[in-house]
Steps between C-alpha positions, in 0.01 A plus 500: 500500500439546859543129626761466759742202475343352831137491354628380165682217688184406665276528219729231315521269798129555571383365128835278439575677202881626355361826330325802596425735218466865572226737396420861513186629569412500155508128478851548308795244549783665653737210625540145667648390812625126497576350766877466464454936478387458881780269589797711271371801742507301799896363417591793354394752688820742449439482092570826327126556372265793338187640587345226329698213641739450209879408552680843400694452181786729363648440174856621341549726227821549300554839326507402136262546244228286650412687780253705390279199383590277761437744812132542367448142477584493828290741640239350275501183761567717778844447604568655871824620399788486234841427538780711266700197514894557364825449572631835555225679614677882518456563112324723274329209356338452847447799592282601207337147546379612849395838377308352259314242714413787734337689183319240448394351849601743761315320765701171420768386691832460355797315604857550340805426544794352458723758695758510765613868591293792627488697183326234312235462781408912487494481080259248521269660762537810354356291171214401720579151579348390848727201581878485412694132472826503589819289405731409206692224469386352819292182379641145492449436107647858447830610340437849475807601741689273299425541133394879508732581813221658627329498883517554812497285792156402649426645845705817460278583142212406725619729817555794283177474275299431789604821640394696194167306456441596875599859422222516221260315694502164213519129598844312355550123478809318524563299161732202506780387724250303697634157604366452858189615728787729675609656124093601594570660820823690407330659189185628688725590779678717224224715441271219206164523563533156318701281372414278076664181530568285201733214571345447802159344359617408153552122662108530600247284366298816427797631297477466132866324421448134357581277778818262439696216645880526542719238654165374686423829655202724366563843346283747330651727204568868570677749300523937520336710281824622371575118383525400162165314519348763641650774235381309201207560602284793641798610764709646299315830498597498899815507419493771232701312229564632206353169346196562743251468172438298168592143492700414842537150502686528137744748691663286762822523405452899557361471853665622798303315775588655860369231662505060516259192458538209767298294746438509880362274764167440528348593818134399509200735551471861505318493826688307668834670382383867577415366828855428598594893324247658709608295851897601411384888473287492810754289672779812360253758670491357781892476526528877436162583756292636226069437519500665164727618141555842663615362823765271312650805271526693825650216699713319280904523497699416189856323551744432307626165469833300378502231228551294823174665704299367186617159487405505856161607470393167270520144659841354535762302626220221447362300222153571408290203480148629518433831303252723732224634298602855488910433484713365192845472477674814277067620464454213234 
C-alpha cells in the first residue's frame, strides 16, 4: 500500500524487526511483509507473480459432473487459471467443458489438451481455449501407444500443432517425451512455447512420491495418471472410463489403466536441478546461434538419425564411474 520493497527493507533493518504490517489510509490492515518476503523477491526474482505479489496458481478441471461446483470454488480463491486436464483432449466432452468455463469466466485462462494433430488444436481454440497441450503416449509411466494403440510420436505431434497454434495466434506446450535438457531444446525448436515435464522432477525432493531405498540407492515413487493407483482414485475421469464414477477402488478388476507405477532416482533439489535444465537449453541456443525462442525455431535444422547415430550421441565405449548431475545412463 504504497511502500516500495527498498523502504520496507530498511524500515525492518532500521527497528530490527521481521514484520511490517500494512495500512491504508484509513488505519485498515491490508498485509505484512516478513522478512523472508524481501529475501524470496530478492532470490527469486523471475517468479511468476500477480499484481499483488502472489505466486500465480492454475488448477485442473476434468469434465465430469463436478465441474460446475468445483470451477466456482476455484474462482472463489482466485485461481489465475484452470487447466481442462484429460487424456484425449479432442472430444465432445472437452469441448463443451471449455465452452462452459468460458460462460462462466470468459476472462479466465484455459489450458487443454491432450492432443497431437492439427485438427484437435483448431476444435479446441475454436472452443475458446487459450493454451493447447500437446502429446499422447509420449510420457515415461505411459502405455497409451501400447494398450489403446493410440499416439503419435513426440516432436512431429509437436511440429505440426505448433504450426496450427501459430496459425491461430495460441501458445502450445510440449507434454512428455522429455528425458534430457536437449529433449528441451528440440521441442521448443519444434514450434513449443514450452515444454511440462514429469519424470524429470518426480526424483526431486520437492516432488510428492514417498522417498525409498533400493539396493542402497535412494528412489522416490512415481506413477502416471493413467496407472492403476492413480485410476482408483480421482484420475479415472481423465481417462473417460466407463467406470469413471461410484465406487472405483471396488472396481479394479474392471480398470484399464494406460499407464504404470515405479520409482526413479532421486536427484536432490529443485533449484539446483532446474539449474542444470536451464544451462543445457542455453548451452543448445547457443549451438544453433539463437539470443532468443524465435531465433532458435528459425535457425534450427532437424536430422535424421540411425539407431547407430543415437547410440552415439550418449557416452560410450567407456564405463561411467561418476554420474554428472544433469546425465544418467538410459535417463534413469
Amino acid at each position: 500500500v504504497g511502500t516500495s520493497l527498498e523502504e520496507a527493507k530498511a524500515i525492518l533493518h532500521r527497528y530490527r524487526i521481521e514484520k511490517l504490517p500494512l495500512i491504508d489510509d484509513e488505519g485498515n490492515l491490508r498485509g505484512l511483509i516478513t522478512y523472508k518476503d524481501i529475501l524470496k523477491k530478492l532470490d527469486f526474482p523471475n517468479a511468476a507473480t500477480d499484481g499483488r505479489g502472489r505466486l500465480l496458481v492454475g488448477a485442473a478441471v476434468g469434465v465430469g459432473q463436478e465441474l460446475d461446483d468445483r470451477l466456482e470454488m476455484l474462482l472463489d480463491v482466485g485461481v489465475d487459471a484452470v487447466a481442462v486436464d484429460t487424456a484425449h483432449g479432442h472430444s465432445a466432452g472437452v469441448l463443451l467443458a471449455i465452452r462452459r468455463i468460458k460462460m462462466i469466466a470468459p476472462d479466465l485462462p484455459v489450458l487443454a489438451g491432450n492432443v497431437v494433430t492439427a485438427e484437435g488444436v483448431d476444435a479446441l481454440v475454436d472452443a475458446g481455449a487459450d493454451v493447447i497441450k500437446i502429446g499422447v503416449g509420449a510420457g515415461s509411466i505411459c502405455t497409451t501407444r501400447i494398450v489403446a494403440g493410440s499416439g503419435v510420436p513426440q516432436i512431429t505431434a509437436v511440429a505440426e500443432c505448433a504450426a496450427a497454434g501459430a496459425a491461430r495466434g495460441v501458445p502450445v506446450i510440449a507434454d512428455g517425451g522429455i528425458k534430457y535438457s536437449g529433449d528441451i531444446v528440440k521441442a521448443l525448436a519444434a514450434g513449443a512455447n514450452a515444454v511440462m515435464l514429469g519424470s524429470l522432477l518426480a526424483g526431486l525432493e520437492e516432488a510428492p512420491g514417498e522417498l525409498v531405498i533400493y539396493e542402497g540407492r535412494r528412489f522416490k515413487e512415481y506413477r502416471g495418471m493413467g496407472s492403476m493407483g492413480a485410476m482408483k482414485g480421482r484420475a479415472a475421469d481423465r481417462y473417460a472410463t466407463a467406470q469413471s464414477s461410484g465406487d472405483r477402488a471396488g472396481m479394479v478388476g474392471k480398470l484399464v489403466p494406460e499407464g504404470i507405477e515405479g520409482q526413479v532416482p532421486f536427484k536432490g533439489s529443485l533449484s539446483d536441478y532446474v539449474y542444470q535444465l536451464m544451462g543445457g537449453l542455453r548451452s543448445g541456443m547457443g549451438y544453433v546461434g539463437a539470443a532468443d525462442l524465435a531465433e532458435l525455431r528459425a535457425k534450427a535444422r532437424f536430422t535424421r538419425i540411425t539407431g547407430a547415430g543415437l547410440l552415439e550421441s550418449h557416452p560410450h565405449s567407456v564405463l561411467i564411474t561418476k554420474e554428472a548431475p544433469n546425465y544418467q545412463v538410459n535417463g534413469r
